[in-house]
Amino acid sequence: MSIFEYAPAPESRAIVSLKPSYGLFIGGEFVDGSGSFKSISPSSEEVLAEVAEASEADVDRAVAAARKAYEQVWGKMSGAERAKYLFRIARIIQERGRELAVLESLDNGKPIRESRDVDIPLVAAHFFYYAGWADKLDHAGFGASPRPLGVAGQIIPWNFPLLMLAWKIAPALACGNTVVLKPAETTPLTALLFAEICQQAELPPGVVNILTGAGAAGAALVAHPDVDKVAFTGSTEVGRIIARTVAGTNKRVTLELGGKAANIVFEDAPVDQAVEGIVNGIFFNQGHVCCAGSRLLVQESISEEVLESLKRRMSTLRVGDPLDKNTDIGAINSAEQLARIKELTAAGEQEGAEAWSPPCELPSRGFWFRPTIFTGVSQAHRIAREEIFGPVLSVLTFRTPAEAVEKANNTPYGLSAGIWTEKGSRILAVADQLRAGVVWANTFNKFDPTSPFGGYKESGYGREGGRHGLEAYLAH
Amino acid sequence: MPTKDAQPARLAVRKTYKLFIGGAFPRSESGRSYVVSDAKGNFVANAAQASRKDARDAVLAARGAVAKWSGATAYNRGQILYRIAEMLEGRRDQFIAELRTFGLSAAAAVSEVDASIDRWVWYAGWSDKIAQVVGGANPVAGPFFNLSAPEATGVVAIVAPAEPALLGLVGVVAPAIVTGNTVVVVASPDRPLPAITLAEVLATSDLPGGVVNLLTGSPAEIAPWLASHADVNALDLTGVTDHGLAKELEVAAADTLKRVVRPAAVDWSADPGIARMTAFLETKTVWHPKSFEGAKGSAY
């Protein structure tokens, strides 16, 4: 099946004006770091900007700035005043939304349709939501006068750079904490633009500090003795290291880690909708989603029909320029991630599963991977157990609801799951038995600032979003 | 209790203090026991000294009990916790005597036993209320039903505080099990008798076997096996007083990302609050589209 011809509809880059180089954002100002590295666009390998690399000494400086701001300004400020700063930030994010969306797509490789319609609106919504909590914490159910923790060290991944920043910074600030945030090495630019937004909002210096850098800077931040709270989103492997590092200290920790979600399709499911949900579940954001529906569990009686329909739908997916408004699947975020996806898909074929991808041309420069499904997958296969974090779906079948639940739960992860069936009672019964923090029934990959997000088991602990998300930043 | 009379009118029948695993009272598979002494240093009993194998058996029993206990209705769990309070009340004098053996004054022993009974009653009432307090509907910006509800974390391994031997034990066990978790508890090493007698209460309260498993012995020996056990979901270190051991246990727990409650000084007579319950709860959030047409017309 051939793809309809579309004229390219590129979003203009003119709205983004990048500086050639960026410093670290400490104490309200951009300052020189100890080293530097380049952030490239994964869709073209073009160098977008040079950014400072934070050293241990820089982490010290940033934590000191955050401590000072906490003790002298932010920790003492009334909730109502903190709220107004956060509302200001939310408004500026809306005002500069297109600029942020274009920069996010440039730096991350995700389609502009997603950065523009999902990421950035959710970022603004998150700041609005937590702004409103800042002067209502007495009523949040964490005691009469809950106190902030102090300085939060926050480390975020590259898959939703600005959205993960919002998930971390908005509740921390609303509760009266100050933060030192380290964006991912490959996607630092929207965090630096956010630093400019903090300046525009006249946020007191030191309340938000942004340290660009790699794993070493993150490790120094986690281990820093003057950090009261560590919040991390990323791999389960790094999550374990963080949990070990903070053992024996008084640091509070929340971890949002990996996943291997089952998307369960029962025989009475509305097939067209389920196929859209499967596609959304695994190909949204190139599958760089910790809660991606990366294991399709389809009831045996309809597996052929679903697979045929899925393949047809996949043939219409457009892979290419992230800034083209028609693009469905953008670039893989980095050469390193592409290598990881290739390693796991090669293992899938070696172990006997069968790969299928629609014919599609990939750009010659940049990092790309075709949307891929594997059939004939067994539960023991690496592609059924390990997080691929790419546009790769493993398809397994089941006969009974009990078998579906058993297979869905047969993983150390427990972040999310999907259920597709017309039967309400079955949805509720299956949802009850799935060991996962978020269950999407007849939908998938929905996010909202009011809705708590986070995992069971080795997908981490703590919740982000909603009233629940306040708990991570309050002493109680 | 052994008596000190030179020529007792009747020789007392002593109790063998054993472990409590899966609803049964086995000796330690290691065959070991250790001497428990009263406040004056006199022999009281040979308590079972639990081993690694006992700890693993206890985890197995606890894991096996999760589905039934967490799947029971909140009302039913509340009824059973209240039943525990009733059974404890019935053995009030026995617990007072045991606590006095370890040097508590009559008034202090009465106060601790009464507080322990009342604590079970307090937690019994929480079983069908905690979900309403910590869960609820989320007003998402779209046509979706969205509900967050708490669920039990699973198997919780607990190092109970050495003192108060009964109230401290109740104070860590009740908040974990009332929400549907099952537990493996390392009891106070020097004062294990109230724990084992509490096990007799639990065994006669309709609490399913395996929901509470009690081990006596050395926390420093047993707890590391629990902290590193992949089938344990959470670790309560409240009773650990050695900072080095606490850190070692928390490091071991990180391998499977167990939820960890760190050691802390606790005023067991104060209102416990809900933090001990929420520490061993997961939040599950379920989304569903709202539509007149059913899923077929859903806004996926």
PDB file of C-alpha atoms in Angstrom, chain A residues 4 65 80 159 161 207 276 305 377 384 462:
ATOM      1  CA  PHE A   4      -0.573   9.306  -0.166  1.00  0.00           C
ATOM      2  CA  ALA A  65      22.777  28.862  45.238  1.00  0.00           C
ATOM      3  CA  ALA A  80       0.231  32.749  47.382  1.00  0.00           C
ATOM      4  CA  ASN A 159      12.514  11.573  25.708  1.00  0.00           C
ATOM      5  CA  PRO A 161      12.861  17.033  27.842  1.00  0.00           C
ATOM      6  CA  VAL A 207      15.249  29.019  43.000  1.00  0.00           C
ATOM      7  CA  GLU A 276      -4.956   3.175  16.650  1.00  0.00           C
ATOM      8  CA  GLU A 305      -7.283  -9.668  11.874  1.00  0.00           C
ATOM      9  CA  VAL A 377       7.662 -13.731  20.274  1.00  0.00           C
ATOM     10  CA  ALA A 384       9.673  -9.423  25.390  1.00  0.00           C
ATOM     11  CA  GLY A 462       6.531   7.767  44.084  1.00  0.00           C
TER      12      GLY A 462
END
